[in-house]
Short mmCIF file of C-alpha atoms in Angstrom, two decimals:
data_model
loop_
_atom_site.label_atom_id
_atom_site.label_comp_id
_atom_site.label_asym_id
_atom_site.label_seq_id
_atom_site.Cartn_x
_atom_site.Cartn_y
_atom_site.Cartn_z
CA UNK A 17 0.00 0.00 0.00
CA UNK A 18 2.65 2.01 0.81
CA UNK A 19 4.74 1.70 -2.67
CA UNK A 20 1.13 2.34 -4.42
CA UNK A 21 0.61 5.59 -2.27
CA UNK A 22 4.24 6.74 -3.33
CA UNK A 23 3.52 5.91 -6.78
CA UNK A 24 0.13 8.26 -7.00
CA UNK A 25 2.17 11.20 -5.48
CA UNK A 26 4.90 11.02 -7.95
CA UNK A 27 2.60 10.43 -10.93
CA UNK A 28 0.05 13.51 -9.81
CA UNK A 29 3.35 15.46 -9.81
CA UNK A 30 4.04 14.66 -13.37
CA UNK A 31 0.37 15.24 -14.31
CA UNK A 32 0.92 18.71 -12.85
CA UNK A 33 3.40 19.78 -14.97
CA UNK A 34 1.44 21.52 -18.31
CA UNK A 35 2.06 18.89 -20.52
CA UNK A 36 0.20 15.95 -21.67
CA UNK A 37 2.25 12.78 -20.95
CA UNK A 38 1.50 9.18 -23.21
CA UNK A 39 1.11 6.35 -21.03
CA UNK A 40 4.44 4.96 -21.99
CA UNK A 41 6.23 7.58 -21.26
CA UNK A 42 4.42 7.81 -17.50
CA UNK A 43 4.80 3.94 -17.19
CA UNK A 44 8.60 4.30 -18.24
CA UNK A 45 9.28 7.29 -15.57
CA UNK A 46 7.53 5.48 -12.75
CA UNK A 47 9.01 2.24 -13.57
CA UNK A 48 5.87 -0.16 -14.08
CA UNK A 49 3.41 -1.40 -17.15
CA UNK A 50 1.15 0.26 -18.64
CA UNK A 51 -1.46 -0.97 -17.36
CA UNK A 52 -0.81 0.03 -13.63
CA UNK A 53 -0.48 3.68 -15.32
CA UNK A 54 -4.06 3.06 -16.64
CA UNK A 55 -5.68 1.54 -13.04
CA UNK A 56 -3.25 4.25 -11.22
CA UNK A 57 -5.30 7.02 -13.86
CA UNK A 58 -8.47 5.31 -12.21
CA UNK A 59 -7.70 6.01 -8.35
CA UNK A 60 -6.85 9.52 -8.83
CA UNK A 61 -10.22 9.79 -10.90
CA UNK A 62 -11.77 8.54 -7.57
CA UNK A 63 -10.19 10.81 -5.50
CA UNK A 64 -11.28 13.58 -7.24
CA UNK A 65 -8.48 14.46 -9.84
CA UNK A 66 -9.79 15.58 -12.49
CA UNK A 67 -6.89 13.24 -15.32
CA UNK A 68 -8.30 13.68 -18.74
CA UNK A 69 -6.97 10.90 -21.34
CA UNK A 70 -7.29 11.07 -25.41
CA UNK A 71 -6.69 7.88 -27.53
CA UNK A 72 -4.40 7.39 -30.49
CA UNK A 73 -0.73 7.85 -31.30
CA UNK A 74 -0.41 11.69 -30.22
CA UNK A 75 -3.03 10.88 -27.16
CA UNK A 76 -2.33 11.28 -23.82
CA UNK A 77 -2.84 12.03 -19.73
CA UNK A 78 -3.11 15.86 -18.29
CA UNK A 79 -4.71 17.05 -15.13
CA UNK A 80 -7.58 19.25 -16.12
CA UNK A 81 -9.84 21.86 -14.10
CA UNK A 82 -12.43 19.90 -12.15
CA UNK A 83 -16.01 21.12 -10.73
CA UNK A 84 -14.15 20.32 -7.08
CA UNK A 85 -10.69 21.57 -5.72
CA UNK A 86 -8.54 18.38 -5.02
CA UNK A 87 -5.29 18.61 -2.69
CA UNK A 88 -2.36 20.20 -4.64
CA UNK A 89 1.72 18.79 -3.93
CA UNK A 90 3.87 21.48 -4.02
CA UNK A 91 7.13 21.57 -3.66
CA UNK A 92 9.51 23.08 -0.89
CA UNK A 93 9.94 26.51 -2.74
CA UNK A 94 6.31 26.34 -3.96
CA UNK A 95 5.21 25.84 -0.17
CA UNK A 96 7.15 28.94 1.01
CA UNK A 97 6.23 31.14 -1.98
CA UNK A 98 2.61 30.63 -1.52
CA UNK A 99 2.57 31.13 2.42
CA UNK A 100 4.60 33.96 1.99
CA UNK A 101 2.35 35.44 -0.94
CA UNK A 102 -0.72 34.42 1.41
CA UNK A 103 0.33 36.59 4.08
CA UNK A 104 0.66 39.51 1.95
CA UNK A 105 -2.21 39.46 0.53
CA UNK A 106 -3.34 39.70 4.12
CA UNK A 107 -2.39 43.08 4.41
CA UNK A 108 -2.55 44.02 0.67
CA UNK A 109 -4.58 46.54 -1.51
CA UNK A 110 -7.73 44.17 -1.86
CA UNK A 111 -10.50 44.13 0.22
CA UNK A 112 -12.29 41.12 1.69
CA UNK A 113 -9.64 38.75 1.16
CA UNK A 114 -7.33 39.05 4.23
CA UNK A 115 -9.39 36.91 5.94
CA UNK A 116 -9.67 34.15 3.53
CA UNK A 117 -5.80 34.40 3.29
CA UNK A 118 -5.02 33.84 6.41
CA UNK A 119 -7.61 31.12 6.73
CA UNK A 120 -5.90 29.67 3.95
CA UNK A 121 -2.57 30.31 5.76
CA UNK A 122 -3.49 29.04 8.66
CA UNK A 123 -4.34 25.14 6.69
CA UNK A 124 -1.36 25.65 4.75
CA UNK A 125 1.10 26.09 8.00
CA UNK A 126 -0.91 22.82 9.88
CA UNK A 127 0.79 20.75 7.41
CA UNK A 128 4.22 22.45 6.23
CA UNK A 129 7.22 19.93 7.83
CA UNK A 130 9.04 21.80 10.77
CA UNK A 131 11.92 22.55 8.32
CA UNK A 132 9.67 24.78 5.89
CA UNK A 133 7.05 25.92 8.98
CA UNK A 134 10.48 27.50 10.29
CA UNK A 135 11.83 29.18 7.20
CA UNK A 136 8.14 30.58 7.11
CA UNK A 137 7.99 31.59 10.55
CA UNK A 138 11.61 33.70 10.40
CA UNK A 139 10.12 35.83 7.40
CA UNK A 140 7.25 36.75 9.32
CA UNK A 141 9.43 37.07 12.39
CA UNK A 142 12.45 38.75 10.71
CA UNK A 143 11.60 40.87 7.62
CA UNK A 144 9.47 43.79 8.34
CA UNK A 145 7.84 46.54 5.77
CA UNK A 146 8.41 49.88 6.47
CA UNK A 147 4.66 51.43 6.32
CA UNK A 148 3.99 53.66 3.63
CA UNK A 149 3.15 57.29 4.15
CA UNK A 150 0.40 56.85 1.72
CA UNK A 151 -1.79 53.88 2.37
CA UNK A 152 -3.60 54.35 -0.58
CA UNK A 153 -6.99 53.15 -1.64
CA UNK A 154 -8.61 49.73 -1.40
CA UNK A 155 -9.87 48.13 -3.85
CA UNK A 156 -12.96 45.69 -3.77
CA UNK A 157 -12.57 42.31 -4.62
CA UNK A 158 -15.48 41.23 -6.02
CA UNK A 159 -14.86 44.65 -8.39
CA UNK A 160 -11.64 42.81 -9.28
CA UNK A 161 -13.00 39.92 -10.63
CA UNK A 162 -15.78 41.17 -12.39
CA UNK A 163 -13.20 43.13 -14.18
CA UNK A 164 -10.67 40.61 -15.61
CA UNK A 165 -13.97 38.30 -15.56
CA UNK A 166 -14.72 40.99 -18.50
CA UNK A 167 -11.13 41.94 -19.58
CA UNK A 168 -10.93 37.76 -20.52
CA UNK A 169 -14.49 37.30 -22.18
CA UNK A 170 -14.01 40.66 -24.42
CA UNK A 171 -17.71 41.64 -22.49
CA UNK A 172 -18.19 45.64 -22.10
CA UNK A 173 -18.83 47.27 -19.00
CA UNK A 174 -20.92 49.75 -17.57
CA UNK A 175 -20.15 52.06 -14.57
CA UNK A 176 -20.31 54.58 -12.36
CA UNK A 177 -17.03 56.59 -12.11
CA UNK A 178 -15.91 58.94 -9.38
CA UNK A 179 -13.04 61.50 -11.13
CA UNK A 180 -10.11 62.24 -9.72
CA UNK A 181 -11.57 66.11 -9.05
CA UNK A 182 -14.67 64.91 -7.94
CA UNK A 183 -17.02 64.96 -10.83
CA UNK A 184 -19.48 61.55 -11.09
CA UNK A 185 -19.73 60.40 -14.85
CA UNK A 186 -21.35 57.04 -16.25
CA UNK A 187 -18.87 54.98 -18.58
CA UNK A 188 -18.91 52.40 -20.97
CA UNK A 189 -15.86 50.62 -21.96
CA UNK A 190 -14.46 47.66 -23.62
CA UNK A 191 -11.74 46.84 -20.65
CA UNK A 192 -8.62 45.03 -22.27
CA UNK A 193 -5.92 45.23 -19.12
CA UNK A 194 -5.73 45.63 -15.22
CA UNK A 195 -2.92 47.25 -14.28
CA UNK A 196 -1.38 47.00 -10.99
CA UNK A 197 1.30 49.96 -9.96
CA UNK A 198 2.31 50.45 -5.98
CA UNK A 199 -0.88 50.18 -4.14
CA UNK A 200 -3.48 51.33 -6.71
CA UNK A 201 -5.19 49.06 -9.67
CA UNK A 202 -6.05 50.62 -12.79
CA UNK A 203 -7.80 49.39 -15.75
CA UNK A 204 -7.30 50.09 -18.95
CA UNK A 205 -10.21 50.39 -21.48
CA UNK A 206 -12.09 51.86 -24.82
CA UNK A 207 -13.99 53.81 -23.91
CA UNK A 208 -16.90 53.90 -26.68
CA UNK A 209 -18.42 57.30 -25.78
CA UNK A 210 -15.09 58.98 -26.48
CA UNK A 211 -13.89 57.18 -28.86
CA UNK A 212 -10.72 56.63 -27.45
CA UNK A 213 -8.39 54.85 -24.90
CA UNK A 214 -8.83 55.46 -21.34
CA UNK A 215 -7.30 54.86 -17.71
CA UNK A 216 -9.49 54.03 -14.43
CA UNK A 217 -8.85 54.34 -10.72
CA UNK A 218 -10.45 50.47 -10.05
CA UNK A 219 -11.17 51.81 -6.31
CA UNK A 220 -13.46 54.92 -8.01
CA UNK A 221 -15.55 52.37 -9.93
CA UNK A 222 -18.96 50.87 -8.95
CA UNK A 223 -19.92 48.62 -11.77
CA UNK A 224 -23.90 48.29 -13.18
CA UNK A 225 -25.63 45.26 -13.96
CA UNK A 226 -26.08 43.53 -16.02
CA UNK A 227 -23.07 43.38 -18.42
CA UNK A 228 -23.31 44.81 -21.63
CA UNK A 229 -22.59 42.80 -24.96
CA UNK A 230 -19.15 41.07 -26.42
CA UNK A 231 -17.20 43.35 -28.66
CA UNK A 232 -14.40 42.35 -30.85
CA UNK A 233 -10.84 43.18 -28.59
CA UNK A 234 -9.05 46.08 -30.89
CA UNK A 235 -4.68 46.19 -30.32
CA UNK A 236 -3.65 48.58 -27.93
CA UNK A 237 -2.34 51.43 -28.89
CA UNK A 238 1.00 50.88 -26.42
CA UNK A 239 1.64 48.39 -23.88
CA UNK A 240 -0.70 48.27 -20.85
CA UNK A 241 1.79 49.47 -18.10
CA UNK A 242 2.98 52.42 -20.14
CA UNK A 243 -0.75 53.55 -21.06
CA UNK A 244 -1.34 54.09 -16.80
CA UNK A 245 2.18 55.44 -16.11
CA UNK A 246 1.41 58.49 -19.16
CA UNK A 247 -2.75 58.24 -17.99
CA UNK A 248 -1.81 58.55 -14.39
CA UNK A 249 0.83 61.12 -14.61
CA UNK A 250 -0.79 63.22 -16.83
CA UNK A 251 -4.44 63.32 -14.50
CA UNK A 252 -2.15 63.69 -11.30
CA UNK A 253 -0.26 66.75 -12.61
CA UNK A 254 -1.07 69.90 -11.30
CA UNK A 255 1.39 71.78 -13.18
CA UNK A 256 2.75 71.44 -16.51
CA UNK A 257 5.24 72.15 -18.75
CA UNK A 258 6.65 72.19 -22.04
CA UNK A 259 11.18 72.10 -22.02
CA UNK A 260 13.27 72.34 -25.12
CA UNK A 261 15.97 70.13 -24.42
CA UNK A 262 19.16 70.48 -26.11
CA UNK A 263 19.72 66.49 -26.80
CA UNK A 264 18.33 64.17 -29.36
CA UNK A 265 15.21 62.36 -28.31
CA UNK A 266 16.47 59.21 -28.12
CA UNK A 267 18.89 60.49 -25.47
CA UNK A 268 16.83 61.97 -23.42
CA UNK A 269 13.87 59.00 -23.83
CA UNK A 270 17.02 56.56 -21.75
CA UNK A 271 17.15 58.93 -19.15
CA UNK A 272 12.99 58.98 -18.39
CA UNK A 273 10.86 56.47 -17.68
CA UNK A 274 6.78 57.34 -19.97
CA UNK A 275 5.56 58.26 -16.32
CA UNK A 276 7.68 61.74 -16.81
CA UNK A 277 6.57 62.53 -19.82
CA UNK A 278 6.39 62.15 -23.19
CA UNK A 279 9.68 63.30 -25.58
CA UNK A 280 8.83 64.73 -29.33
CA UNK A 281 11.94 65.26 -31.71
CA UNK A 282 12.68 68.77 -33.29
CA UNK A 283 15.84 67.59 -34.86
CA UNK A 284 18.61 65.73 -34.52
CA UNK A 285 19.82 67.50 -31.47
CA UNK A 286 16.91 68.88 -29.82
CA UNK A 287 13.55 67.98 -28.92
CA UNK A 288 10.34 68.58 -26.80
CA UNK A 289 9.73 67.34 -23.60
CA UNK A 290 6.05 67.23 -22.20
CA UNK A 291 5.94 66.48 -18.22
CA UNK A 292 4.83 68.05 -15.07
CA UNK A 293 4.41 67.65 -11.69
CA UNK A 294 2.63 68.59 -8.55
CA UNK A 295 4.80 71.62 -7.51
CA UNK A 296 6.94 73.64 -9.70
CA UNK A 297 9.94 73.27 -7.04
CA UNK A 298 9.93 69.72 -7.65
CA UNK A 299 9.31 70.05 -11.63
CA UNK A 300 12.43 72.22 -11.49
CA UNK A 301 14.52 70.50 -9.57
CA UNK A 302 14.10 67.23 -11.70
CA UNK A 303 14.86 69.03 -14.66
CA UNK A 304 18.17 69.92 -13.47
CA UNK A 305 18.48 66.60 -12.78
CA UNK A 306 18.03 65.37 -16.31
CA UNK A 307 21.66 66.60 -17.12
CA UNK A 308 21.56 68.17 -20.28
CA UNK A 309 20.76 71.87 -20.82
CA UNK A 310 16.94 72.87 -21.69
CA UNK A 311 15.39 75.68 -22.21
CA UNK A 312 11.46 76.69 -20.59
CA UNK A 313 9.18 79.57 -21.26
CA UNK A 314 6.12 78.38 -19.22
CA UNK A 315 4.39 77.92 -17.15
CA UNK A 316 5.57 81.76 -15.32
CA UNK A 317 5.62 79.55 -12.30
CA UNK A 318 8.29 77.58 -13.25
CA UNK A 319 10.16 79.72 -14.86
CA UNK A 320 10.66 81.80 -11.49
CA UNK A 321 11.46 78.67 -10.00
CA UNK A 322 14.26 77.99 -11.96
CA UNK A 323 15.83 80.83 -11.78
CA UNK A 324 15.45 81.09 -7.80
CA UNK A 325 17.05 77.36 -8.22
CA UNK A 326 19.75 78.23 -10.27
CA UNK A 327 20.17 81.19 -7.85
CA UNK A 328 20.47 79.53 -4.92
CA UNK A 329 23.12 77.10 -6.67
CA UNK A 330 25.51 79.74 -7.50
CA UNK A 331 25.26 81.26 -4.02
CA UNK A 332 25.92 77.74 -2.78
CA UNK A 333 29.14 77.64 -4.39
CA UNK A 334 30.22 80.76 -3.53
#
């Protein structure tokens, strides 16, 4: 009983793997016939495994999804990822999950040997987060999933928006990506109305009911990530500002990252750099930091606050 029990555990593990495996090759790794792969198929069947076969010469094994949730093996560094991952979703940016992570957590750690219950236990003991200033929003988990429920089925949505100055607006989108960045989730949509691409807070959305119809996905414009960092930056800027920079715009695009701004060529050794920030003090000071000389007429703001910079800089070397 023993060498059959042994035998199940090391053939689920193959199954696992995302592969499909013939039975000759299982039979060969495991060291039996055939036919014990076959009757071996049959038990985990019974215990809830969900092993789907296909006949003929490219045919094969492959653990499917199944209506119920059997056991999963996991490895050493699978064990410690997932406990670790577990409990930071605990204290993570999405509500009404903490407790079902560390209910989850707490069946996971019953059964982790003492060698992986203590590498566990000195994380959580020995690495502490600093806590952020900024807290941020939370955002609602059964918002989540109806989101990438819709992002994966190509279904559009309708909502309720709350904008970042206040102002309540309905929307209706085709979402394509959810975008995760620090502690805020943003999705990333069509928005049919406007006829154009758009970027949403996740925590300032209330969805409607029901659903509204499939819609054939379109390409994004840009990658996912890069159309929040120029959405967000570009909503969160208070001031903003347009700098001739005397480089060539492919030097100055390595020295930004899209959240800054967005670089337009003049020629071959200047070019146009669109960006902003929430003070002008700290817009100024991170163009000095850029390292290359630049010229800016506006905003009037700025341009005092460059030259009280600059100011200050020559008295400091004085």
């Amino acid at each position: 009983m023993l060498e059959t029990s042994a035998r199940l555990l090391r053939l689920l593990s193959l199954l696992q793997t995302p592969r499909e495996w013939t039975g000759g090759e299982l039979a060969e790794r495991l060291s039996v016939s055939p036919r014990t792969i076959r009757n071996d198929v049959e038990r985990l069947r019974t215990l809830g495994y969900p092993v789907h076969g296909s006949r003929g010469s490219v045919g094969g094994y492959r653990l499917g999804a199944g209506a119920a949730l059997p056991p999963l093996l996991l490895d050493d560094e699978e064990a410690v990822a997932v406990a670790i991952g577990l409990r930071t979703a605990a204290g993570g940016t999405i509500t009404r999950v903490e407790e079902t992570s560390l209910r989850a957590l707490a069946k996971l750690e019953k059964v982790l040997p003492a060698r992986l219950r203590r590498r566990v236990d000195a994380i959580q003991r020995y690495a502490v987060a600093v806590p952020r200033d900024d807290l941020g929003p939370r955002v609602d988990a059964d918002v989540l999933s109806t989101l990438t429920a819709a992002c994966r089925d190509h279904e559009r949505v309708r909502f309720d928006y709350l904008g970042h100055d206040g102002t309540e607006s309905r929307r209706d989108v085709e979402p394509y990506r959810l975008v995760n960045w620090g502690r805020r989730w943003y999705l990333v949509a069509f928005d049919t109305a406007r006829d154009d691409w758009r970027t949403f807070r996740v925590d300032r959305i209330s969805p409607r009911t029901p659903a509204g119809p499939r819609f054939p996905p379109r390409d994004l414009p840009e990658e996912a990530v890069d159309q929040v960092r120029r959405g967000v930056s570009s909503a969160a800027w208070r001031y903003r500002a347009r700098v001739v920079a005397q480089v060539s715009a492919e030097t100055l695009a390595e020295r930004i990252n899209p959240a800054i701004g967005a670089v337009t060529p003049l020629d071959d050794n200047r070019c146009v750099l669109d960006t902003g920030a929430d003070s002008v003090e700290t817009l100024a000071v991170h163009l000095g930091s850029l390292g290359v000389d630049f010229t800016v007429t506006e905003p009037p703001e700025l341009v005092e606050a460059v030259r009280a910079l600059g100011d200050r800089y020559q008295r400091a070397v004085r």
